[in-house]
Coordinates of C-alpha atoms in Angstrom, one line a residue:
G1 CA 11.1 80.6 7.4
R2 CA 11.8 78.0 5.0
I3 CA 12.4 77.1 1.4
T4 CA 11.1 73.6 0.6
N5 CA 12.3 71.8 -2.5
G6 CA 14.8 74.6 -3.1
Q7 CA 18.5 74.6 -3.9
T8 CA 21.5 75.4 -1.8
A9 CA 23.0 78.8 -2.5
S10 CA 26.7 79.4 -3.2
A11 CA 28.8 82.0 -1.3
G12 CA 28.0 85.5 -2.5
Q13 CA 25.1 84.4 -4.6
F14 CA 22.6 86.4 -2.5
P15 CA 24.8 89.2 -1.0
Y16 CA 21.8 91.1 0.2
Q17 CA 20.5 88.1 2.3
V18 CA 20.4 88.8 6.0
G19 CA 19.9 86.4 8.9
L20 CA 18.3 87.6 12.1
S21 CA 18.5 86.0 15.5
L22 CA 15.7 87.5 17.5
K23 CA 16.0 87.5 21.3
L24 CA 12.4 87.1 22.6
S25 CA 13.2 86.6 26.3
A26 CA 16.0 85.3 28.6
L27 CA 14.6 81.9 27.6
S28 CA 14.0 82.0 23.9
S29 CA 15.1 83.3 20.6
A30 CA 13.9 82.9 17.1
W31 CA 15.2 83.1 13.5
C32 CA 14.0 85.2 10.6
G33 CA 15.4 86.5 7.3
G34 CA 15.8 90.0 6.0
S35 CA 17.5 92.0 3.3
L36 CA 20.2 94.7 3.3
I37 CA 18.8 97.7 1.5
G38 CA 21.5 100.2 2.5
S39 CA 24.7 100.3 4.5
Q40 CA 22.7 101.0 7.7
W41 CA 19.3 99.4 7.0
V42 CA 17.8 96.0 7.0
L43 CA 14.3 95.3 5.8
T44 CA 12.2 92.5 7.4
A45 CA 8.7 91.6 8.5
A46 CA 7.0 93.3 11.5
H47 CA 5.9 89.9 12.8
C48 CA 9.6 89.0 13.2
T49 CA 10.7 92.1 15.2
D50 CA 7.5 92.7 17.1
G51 CA 8.2 92.3 20.8
V52 CA 11.8 91.4 20.6
Q53 CA 14.4 92.5 23.1
S54 CA 17.4 92.7 20.7
V55 CA 18.4 91.4 17.3
T56 CA 21.7 89.9 16.0
V57 CA 22.1 90.6 12.3
Y58 CA 24.2 88.2 10.2
L59 CA 25.5 89.7 6.9
G60 CA 27.3 87.9 4.1
A61 CA 26.5 84.4 5.5
T62 CA 25.8 81.3 3.4
V63 CA 26.3 78.9 6.3
R64 CA 23.8 80.3 8.8
T65 CA 26.0 81.3 11.6
S66 CA 29.3 82.0 9.7
A67 CA 28.8 85.6 8.7
E68 CA 31.3 88.2 7.3
I69 CA 29.8 90.8 9.6
T70 CA 27.7 90.3 12.8
V71 CA 25.9 93.2 14.5
T72 CA 23.7 93.2 17.6
V73 CA 21.3 96.0 18.2
S74 CA 18.6 96.7 20.8
S75 CA 14.9 97.1 20.1
S76 CA 15.3 100.9 20.0
N77 CA 17.0 100.4 16.6
I78 CA 13.8 98.7 15.2
I79 CA 11.2 100.7 13.3
I80 CA 7.9 98.8 13.0
H81 CA 5.2 100.1 10.6
S82 CA 2.7 102.1 12.7
G83 CA -0.1 100.3 10.9
W84 CA 1.1 96.8 11.7
N85 CA -1.8 94.7 12.9
S86 CA -0.9 91.2 14.2
N87 CA -4.5 90.0 13.8
T88 CA -5.0 90.9 10.2
L89 CA -1.3 90.9 9.3
K90 CA -1.7 94.3 7.6
N91 CA 1.5 96.3 7.1
D92 CA 3.8 93.4 8.0
I93 CA 7.0 95.3 7.5
S94 CA 9.8 96.7 9.6
L95 CA 13.3 98.2 9.4
I96 CA 16.4 97.6 11.6
K97 CA 19.0 100.3 11.8
I98 CA 22.6 99.0 12.1
S99 CA 26.0 100.7 12.3
A100 CA 27.2 101.4 8.7
V101 CA 28.8 98.3 7.1
S102 CA 31.4 98.1 4.3
Y103 CA 30.2 96.4 1.2
S104 CA 32.2 93.4 -0.2
S105 CA 31.6 90.6 -2.7
R106 CA 29.4 88.9 -0.1
V107 CA 27.7 92.0 1.4
Q108 CA 25.8 94.1 -1.0
P109 CA 22.4 95.9 -0.8
V110 CA 19.5 94.9 -2.9
S111 CA 17.8 97.5 -5.1
L112 CA 14.2 98.5 -4.5
P113 CA 11.7 99.4 -7.3
A114 CA 11.9 103.1 -8.4
I115 CA 9.2 105.3 -6.9
S116 CA 6.6 105.9 -9.6
S117 CA 3.0 106.9 -10.1
S118 CA 2.1 103.3 -11.0
Y119 CA 3.7 100.0 -10.4
S120 CA 3.8 96.6 -12.0
N121 CA 1.9 94.0 -10.1
Y122 CA 4.6 91.5 -11.2
V123 CA 2.0 88.8 -12.1
G124 CA 3.7 86.2 -14.3
A125 CA 7.1 87.3 -13.2
T126 CA 9.6 84.8 -11.9
A127 CA 11.0 85.8 -8.5
V128 CA 13.7 84.2 -6.3
A129 CA 13.1 83.5 -2.6
S130 CA 15.9 82.8 -0.3
G131 CA 16.3 81.9 3.4
W132 CA 17.5 79.4 6.0
G133 CA 14.4 77.9 7.6
K134 CA 12.9 74.5 7.4
I135 CA 13.4 72.5 4.2
S136 CA 10.4 70.3 4.7
D137 CA 7.2 70.2 6.8
S138 CA 8.7 67.6 9.0
A139 CA 12.0 69.3 9.6
T140 CA 12.7 70.6 13.0
G141 CA 14.6 73.9 13.2
V142 CA 16.4 75.9 10.6
T143 CA 18.8 74.7 8.0
T144 CA 22.6 75.3 8.0
N145 CA 23.0 76.3 4.4
L146 CA 21.2 79.2 2.6
Q147 CA 18.4 77.8 0.3
Y148 CA 16.7 79.5 -2.6
A149 CA 13.9 78.7 -5.1
Y150 CA 12.6 80.3 -8.2
V151 CA 8.8 81.0 -7.9
P152 CA 6.1 82.4 -10.1
V153 CA 4.2 85.5 -9.0
V154 CA 0.5 85.0 -9.2
A155 CA -2.5 87.3 -8.9
N156 CA -3.5 88.2 -5.4
S157 CA -6.9 86.6 -6.0
V158 CA -5.1 83.2 -5.8
C159 CA -4.1 84.0 -2.2
S160 CA -7.3 85.7 -1.1
N161 CA -9.3 82.7 -2.3
V162 CA -7.3 80.7 0.3
Y163 CA -6.8 83.2 3.1
G164 CA -9.7 85.6 2.6
S165 CA -9.8 89.2 1.4
S166 CA -9.5 90.6 5.0
I167 CA -6.1 89.0 5.2
V168 CA -4.8 89.4 1.7
T169 CA -4.8 93.0 0.5
S170 CA -3.2 95.1 -2.3
S171 CA -0.1 95.5 -0.1
N172 CA 0.6 91.7 -0.3
I173 CA 2.1 89.9 -3.2
C174 CA 1.5 86.2 -3.8
I175 CA 3.5 83.3 -5.2
S176 CA 2.3 79.9 -6.3
T177 CA 3.7 76.8 -4.6
T178 CA 2.6 74.0 -6.8
K179 CA 6.1 72.6 -6.8
P180 CA 5.7 72.9 -3.5
V181 CA 8.2 75.6 -2.7
A182 CA 7.7 77.6 0.5
V183 CA 9.2 80.4 2.4
T184 CA 8.2 80.3 6.0
V185 CA 9.2 82.9 8.5
K186 CA 10.9 81.3 11.4
L187 CA 9.8 82.9 14.5
S188 CA 7.4 81.6 17.0
V189 CA 5.9 83.2 19.9
T190 CA 7.3 82.1 23.1
L191 CA 4.4 80.7 24.7
Q192 CA 2.0 79.1 22.6
S193 CA 1.0 75.9 23.4
H194 CA 0.0 76.7 20.2
N195 CA 1.3 75.2 17.2
M196 CA 0.1 78.6 17.2
K197 CA 0.3 81.8 16.0
F198 CA 0.2 80.9 12.5
L199 CA 1.1 84.0 10.7
V200 CA -0.1 84.1 7.2
V201 CA 1.5 86.0 4.5
F202 CA 4.8 87.7 4.5
T203 CA 4.9 91.2 3.3
L204 CA 7.1 90.4 0.4
L205 CA 6.6 86.8 -0.3
L206 CA 4.0 84.2 0.6
A207 CA 4.2 80.5 0.3
T208 CA 3.4 77.1 1.7
A209 CA 4.4 73.5 1.3
Y210 CA 1.0 72.7 0.1
A211 CA -0.1 73.3 -3.4
S212 CA -1.9 76.4 -2.2
P213 CA -0.2 79.5 -0.9
V214 CA 1.3 79.4 2.7
L215 CA 1.2 80.1 6.4
F216 CA 4.0 81.7 8.2
Q217 CA 4.8 80.6 11.7
R218 CA 7.0 82.3 14.3
Q219 CA 9.0 79.4 15.7
L220 CA 11.5 79.2 18.5
E221 CA 15.1 78.5 18.3
V222 CA 16.1 77.9 21.9
P223 CA 14.9 77.1 25.4
V224 CA 11.3 77.9 25.7
L225 CA 7.8 76.9 26.8
A226 CA 6.7 73.5 27.3
D227 CA 4.5 73.7 24.5
E228 CA 5.8 73.9 21.2
L229 CA 2.8 72.0 20.1
G230 CA 0.6 71.8 23.0
G231 CA 2.6 69.5 25.2
R232 CA 3.6 65.9 25.5
I233 CA 4.7 63.0 27.7
T234 CA 7.9 61.5 26.4
N235 CA 8.9 57.9 27.3
G236 CA 5.7 57.5 29.2
Q237 CA 3.0 54.8 29.2
T238 CA -0.4 54.5 27.5
A239 CA -3.3 55.1 29.9
S240 CA -6.3 52.8 30.1
A241 CA -9.9 54.0 29.9
G242 CA -11.0 55.8 33.1
Q243 CA -7.5 55.8 34.6
F244 CA -7.4 59.6 34.6
P245 CA -11.1 60.6 34.7
Y246 CA -10.1 64.2 35.4
Q247 CA -8.0 64.6 32.3
V248 CA -9.4 67.1 29.8
G249 CA -8.3 67.7 26.1
L250 CA -8.7 71.2 24.7
S251 CA -8.8 72.1 21.0
L252 CA -8.2 75.8 20.9
K253 CA -9.4 77.8 17.9
L254 CA -6.9 80.5 17.2
S255 CA -8.3 81.8 14.0
A256 CA -10.3 80.6 11.0
L257 CA -7.0 79.1 9.8
S258 CA -5.5 77.5 12.8
S259 CA -6.1 75.7 16.0
A260 CA -3.9 74.2 18.7
W261 CA -4.1 71.5 21.4
C262 CA -3.6 71.7 25.2
G263 CA -4.5 69.6 28.2
G264 CA -6.5 70.6 31.3
S265 CA -8.2 69.1 34.3
L266 CA -11.8 68.9 35.5
I267 CA -11.9 70.4 39.0
G268 CA -15.8 70.7 39.3
S269 CA -18.8 69.9 37.2
Q270 CA -18.6 73.3 35.5
W271 CA -14.9 74.1 35.7
V272 CA -11.7 73.2 33.8
L273 CA -8.3 74.3 35.0
T274 CA -5.5 74.9 32.4
A275 CA -2.6 77.2 31.5
A276 CA -3.1 80.9 30.6
H277 CA -0.7 80.4 27.6
C278 CA -3.1 77.9 26.2
T279 CA -6.2 80.1 26.3
D280 CA -4.7 83.5 25.7
G281 CA -6.1 85.0 22.5
V282 CA -8.2 82.1 21.5
Q283 CA -11.6 82.5 19.8
S284 CA -13.3 79.4 21.2
V285 CA -12.4 76.2 23.0
T286 CA -13.7 72.6 22.5
V287 CA -13.4 70.6 25.7
Y288 CA -13.1 66.8 25.5
L289 CA -14.1 65.0 28.7
G290 CA -13.7 61.3 29.5
A291 CA -11.4 60.6 26.5
T292 CA -8.5 58.2 26.3
V293 CA -8.3 58.2 22.5
R294 CA -7.9 61.9 22.0
T295 CA -11.0 62.7 20.0
S296 CA -13.4 60.0 21.3
A297 CA -14.8 61.7 24.3
E298 CA -17.7 60.8 26.6
I299 CA -18.7 64.5 26.6
T300 CA -17.7 67.3 24.2
V301 CA -18.5 71.0 24.9
T302 CA -17.6 74.0 22.9
V303 CA -17.5 77.5 24.6
S304 CA -16.5 80.9 23.4
S305 CA -13.7 83.0 24.8
S306 CA -16.2 84.8 27.1
N307 CA -16.2 81.6 29.2
I308 CA -12.5 81.8 29.8
I309 CA -11.0 83.5 32.9
I310 CA -7.3 84.2 32.6
H311 CA -5.4 85.3 35.7
S312 CA -5.1 89.1 35.7
G313 CA -1.4 88.8 36.6
W314 CA -0.6 86.6 33.6
N315 CA 2.6 87.8 31.9
S316 CA 3.5 86.2 28.6
N317 CA 7.1 87.5 28.9
T318 CA 8.0 86.2 32.3
L319 CA 5.4 83.4 32.3
K320 CA 4.2 84.5 35.7
N321 CA 0.7 83.4 36.7
D322 CA 0.3 80.9 33.9
I323 CA -3.2 79.7 34.9
S324 CA -6.7 80.0 33.6
L325 CA -10.2 78.6 34.0
I326 CA -12.8 77.6 31.5
K327 CA -16.5 77.5 32.5
I328 CA -18.6 74.8 30.8
S329 CA -22.2 73.8 31.2
A330 CA -22.5 71.3 34.1
V331 CA -21.5 67.8 33.2
S332 CA -22.7 64.5 34.9
Y333 CA -19.9 62.5 36.5
S334 CA -19.4 58.8 35.4
S335 CA -16.6 56.3 35.7
R336 CA -14.7 58.1 33.0
V337 CA -15.5 61.7 34.0
Q338 CA -14.6 62.7 37.5
P339 CA -13.1 65.9 39.1
V340 CA -9.6 65.9 40.6
S341 CA -9.3 67.2 44.2
L342 CA -7.2 70.3 45.0
P343 CA -5.0 70.7 48.1
A344 CA -6.9 72.0 51.1
I345 CA -6.5 75.8 51.7
S346 CA -4.1 76.2 54.6
S347 CA -1.7 78.7 56.2
S348 CA 1.2 76.6 54.9
Y349 CA 1.7 74.1 52.2
S350 CA 4.0 71.2 51.4
N351 CA 6.5 72.0 48.7
Y352 CA 6.1 68.4 47.6
V353 CA 9.9 68.0 47.0
G354 CA 10.7 64.3 46.9
A355 CA 7.1 63.4 46.1
T356 CA 6.2 61.2 43.1
A357 CA 3.7 62.8 40.9
V358 CA 1.9 61.6 37.7
A359 CA 1.7 63.8 34.6
S360 CA -0.7 63.0 31.8
G361 CA -1.5 64.3 28.3
W362 CA -1.7 63.7 24.6
G363 CA 1.3 65.7 23.5
K364 CA 4.2 64.6 21.4
I365 CA 5.8 61.4 22.5
S366 CA 9.3 62.1 21.1
D367 CA 11.2 65.2 20.1
S368 CA 10.9 64.2 16.5
A369 CA 7.2 63.5 16.6
T370 CA 5.0 65.8 14.6
G371 CA 1.8 66.6 16.3
V372 CA 0.1 65.0 19.3
T373 CA -0.6 61.4 20.0
T374 CA -3.9 59.5 19.7
N375 CA -3.8 57.7 23.1
L376 CA -3.5 59.4 26.4
Q377 CA 0.0 59.0 27.9
Y378 CA 1.2 59.3 31.5
A379 CA 4.5 59.2 33.4
Y380 CA 5.5 59.1 37.0
V381 CA 8.0 61.9 37.8
P382 CA 9.8 63.1 40.9
V383 CA 9.2 66.6 42.2
V384 CA 12.5 68.5 42.8
A385 CA 13.4 71.7 44.5
N386 CA 12.7 74.9 42.5
S387 CA 16.4 75.7 42.6
V388 CA 16.9 72.9 40.1
C389 CA 14.7 74.7 37.6
S390 CA 15.9 78.3 38.4
N391 CA 19.5 77.1 37.8
V392 CA 18.4 76.3 34.2
Y393 CA 15.8 78.9 33.4
G394 CA 16.8 81.8 35.8
S395 CA 15.2 83.1 38.9
S396 CA 13.2 85.8 37.0
I397 CA 11.3 83.0 35.2
V398 CA 11.1 80.4 38.0
T399 CA 9.4 81.7 41.2
S400 CA 7.8 80.2 44.3
S401 CA 4.5 79.9 42.3
N402 CA 6.2 77.3 40.0
I403 CA 6.7 73.6 40.9
C404 CA 9.5 71.6 39.2
I405 CA 10.0 68.0 38.1
S406 CA 13.2 66.1 37.1
T407 CA 13.2 64.6 33.6
T408 CA 16.0 62.1 34.1
G409 CA 15.7 59.2 31.6
G410 CA 14.0 61.5 29.2
I411 CA 10.6 61.1 30.9
S412 CA 9.0 64.5 30.6
T413 CA 6.1 66.6 29.8
C414 CA 6.4 68.3 26.5
S415 CA 4.7 69.8 23.7
G416 CA 1.0 68.9 23.9
D417 CA 0.8 68.5 27.6
S418 CA 0.6 72.3 28.2
G419 CA -2.1 73.1 30.8
G420 CA -2.4 69.4 31.7
P421 CA -2.4 68.1 35.3
L422 CA 0.4 67.0 37.6
V423 CA -1.1 65.0 40.5
D424 CA 0.5 63.9 43.7
T425 CA 0.3 60.1 43.8
S426 CA 0.1 59.7 47.6
S427 CA -2.8 62.2 48.2
G428 CA -4.4 62.2 44.7
V429 CA -4.6 66.0 44.6
Q430 CA -3.5 68.2 41.7
I431 CA -0.3 70.0 42.6
G432 CA 0.7 71.5 39.2
L433 CA -0.3 72.2 35.6
T434 CA 2.2 72.1 32.8
S435 CA 3.8 75.4 31.9
F436 CA 7.2 75.2 30.3
G437 CA 10.3 73.1 29.5
A438 CA 13.4 73.5 27.5
A439 CA 13.1 74.4 23.8
A440 CA 16.2 72.3 23.3
G441 CA 13.8 69.4 23.4
C442 CA 11.8 67.5 25.9
T443 CA 14.1 64.5 26.2
K444 CA 17.3 66.3 26.8
G445 CA 17.1 65.9 30.6
Y446 CA 16.3 69.6 31.4
P447 CA 13.8 70.0 34.3
A448 CA 10.2 70.9 33.4
A449 CA 8.3 73.6 35.2
F450 CA 4.6 73.7 36.2
T451 CA 2.3 76.3 37.7
R452 CA 2.1 75.5 41.5
V453 CA -1.5 75.0 42.3
T454 CA -1.2 75.8 46.1
S455 CA -0.2 79.3 45.1
Y456 CA -3.6 79.8 43.4
L457 CA -6.1 78.1 45.7
D458 CA -7.6 81.4 46.8
W459 CA -7.8 82.6 43.2
I460 CA -9.6 79.4 42.2
K461 CA -12.0 79.7 45.1
T462 CA -12.8 83.3 44.3
N463 CA -13.6 82.5 40.7
T464 CA -15.3 79.1 41.0
G465 CA -16.3 78.7 44.7
I466 CA -14.3 75.5 44.7
S467 CA -12.1 74.8 47.7
Y468 CA -11.1 72.0 50.1

């Protein structure tokens, strides 16, 4: 989460403040806040604890990772409200049970309102929000020092006017962020080429760095999927019109409030190939064909989720089978719109180690960039043995159905290039589609992993009839 335009807390000022490091997978973890409500109980949001493997609880900390007490518990110690709904964000509340802690000047529980037949709606009250999290919209990652801000509670209608009454209910409470002050919950879903799951509303507090109330985003802390934002090519070159006529841009509608960007490739007049983590859970997709400037396409087609085929073996935890197809109405080919060839179906395939491949996409062009680029970027990258990737990400994540590239010199696919093509320069066939990289950042020299196209030629043929 974050407090923007807030102040830095002094030690012991918020002794009930808890920091939570949430382990999402072997590859990724995220950060959220919480409160100590008893010697064995921490209160937090359901969207923070949903799907985590374990949680490390930091108590009595002002500097984020220097806690008086640190406790790690498994998911069996987490109680999520049975009515929690990740689509409507209803009942976004959960409890974490820890071994009993001793109170001190820096570790104290916060009181809850007394149970009563009727409650104040707190409209007009001044509340204090606290947390680590981003301190500005452009900040990357969480802050070191605990931040806080005084905020006015406003009527729920102020929030429902922005987010809709299906999202904001009587079990939410709203704050105004005219200042702009914001609390964002820091936890992002691992995959997500999505600048994605934008969670709205926190059970206790809601805010945003706009002058209207805010969106909460789960955001990652460590190594994770290539898409923090959809993908990118760092340290690459700008493509000329028609240079990559098979390159497709995808604008993915996640909800009324949010959309994300991915890449893809045209493999036939009616078929686009992309990553499953791009299309998973989307409402509709707008496909841009023949574009070099991101939104100036020769052809634009919007299709609903019923036109998306996601591999039945797709697993968002292990990232296995990260591949999907989008069916569009037949397009006419031109100098700027052409399909890419796939490897011929065979009894054995090259592993392409040592080959030079070209990756393309509109993603971020630097680790500090916010959002995707306007002009299509590309980079020549060497294919390396899968062991180079599995040494970094682990053999449970990297399998024979991945293909790996080296990112020496900081040339890499990154956020924004998710789902986009990796093409062998000597044969001109597509050998990979962007899947994941290191959450540490795209320019840090970690290898990047792709879905290996030769592992899915039969699946593509079965679903589209396309084969070579």
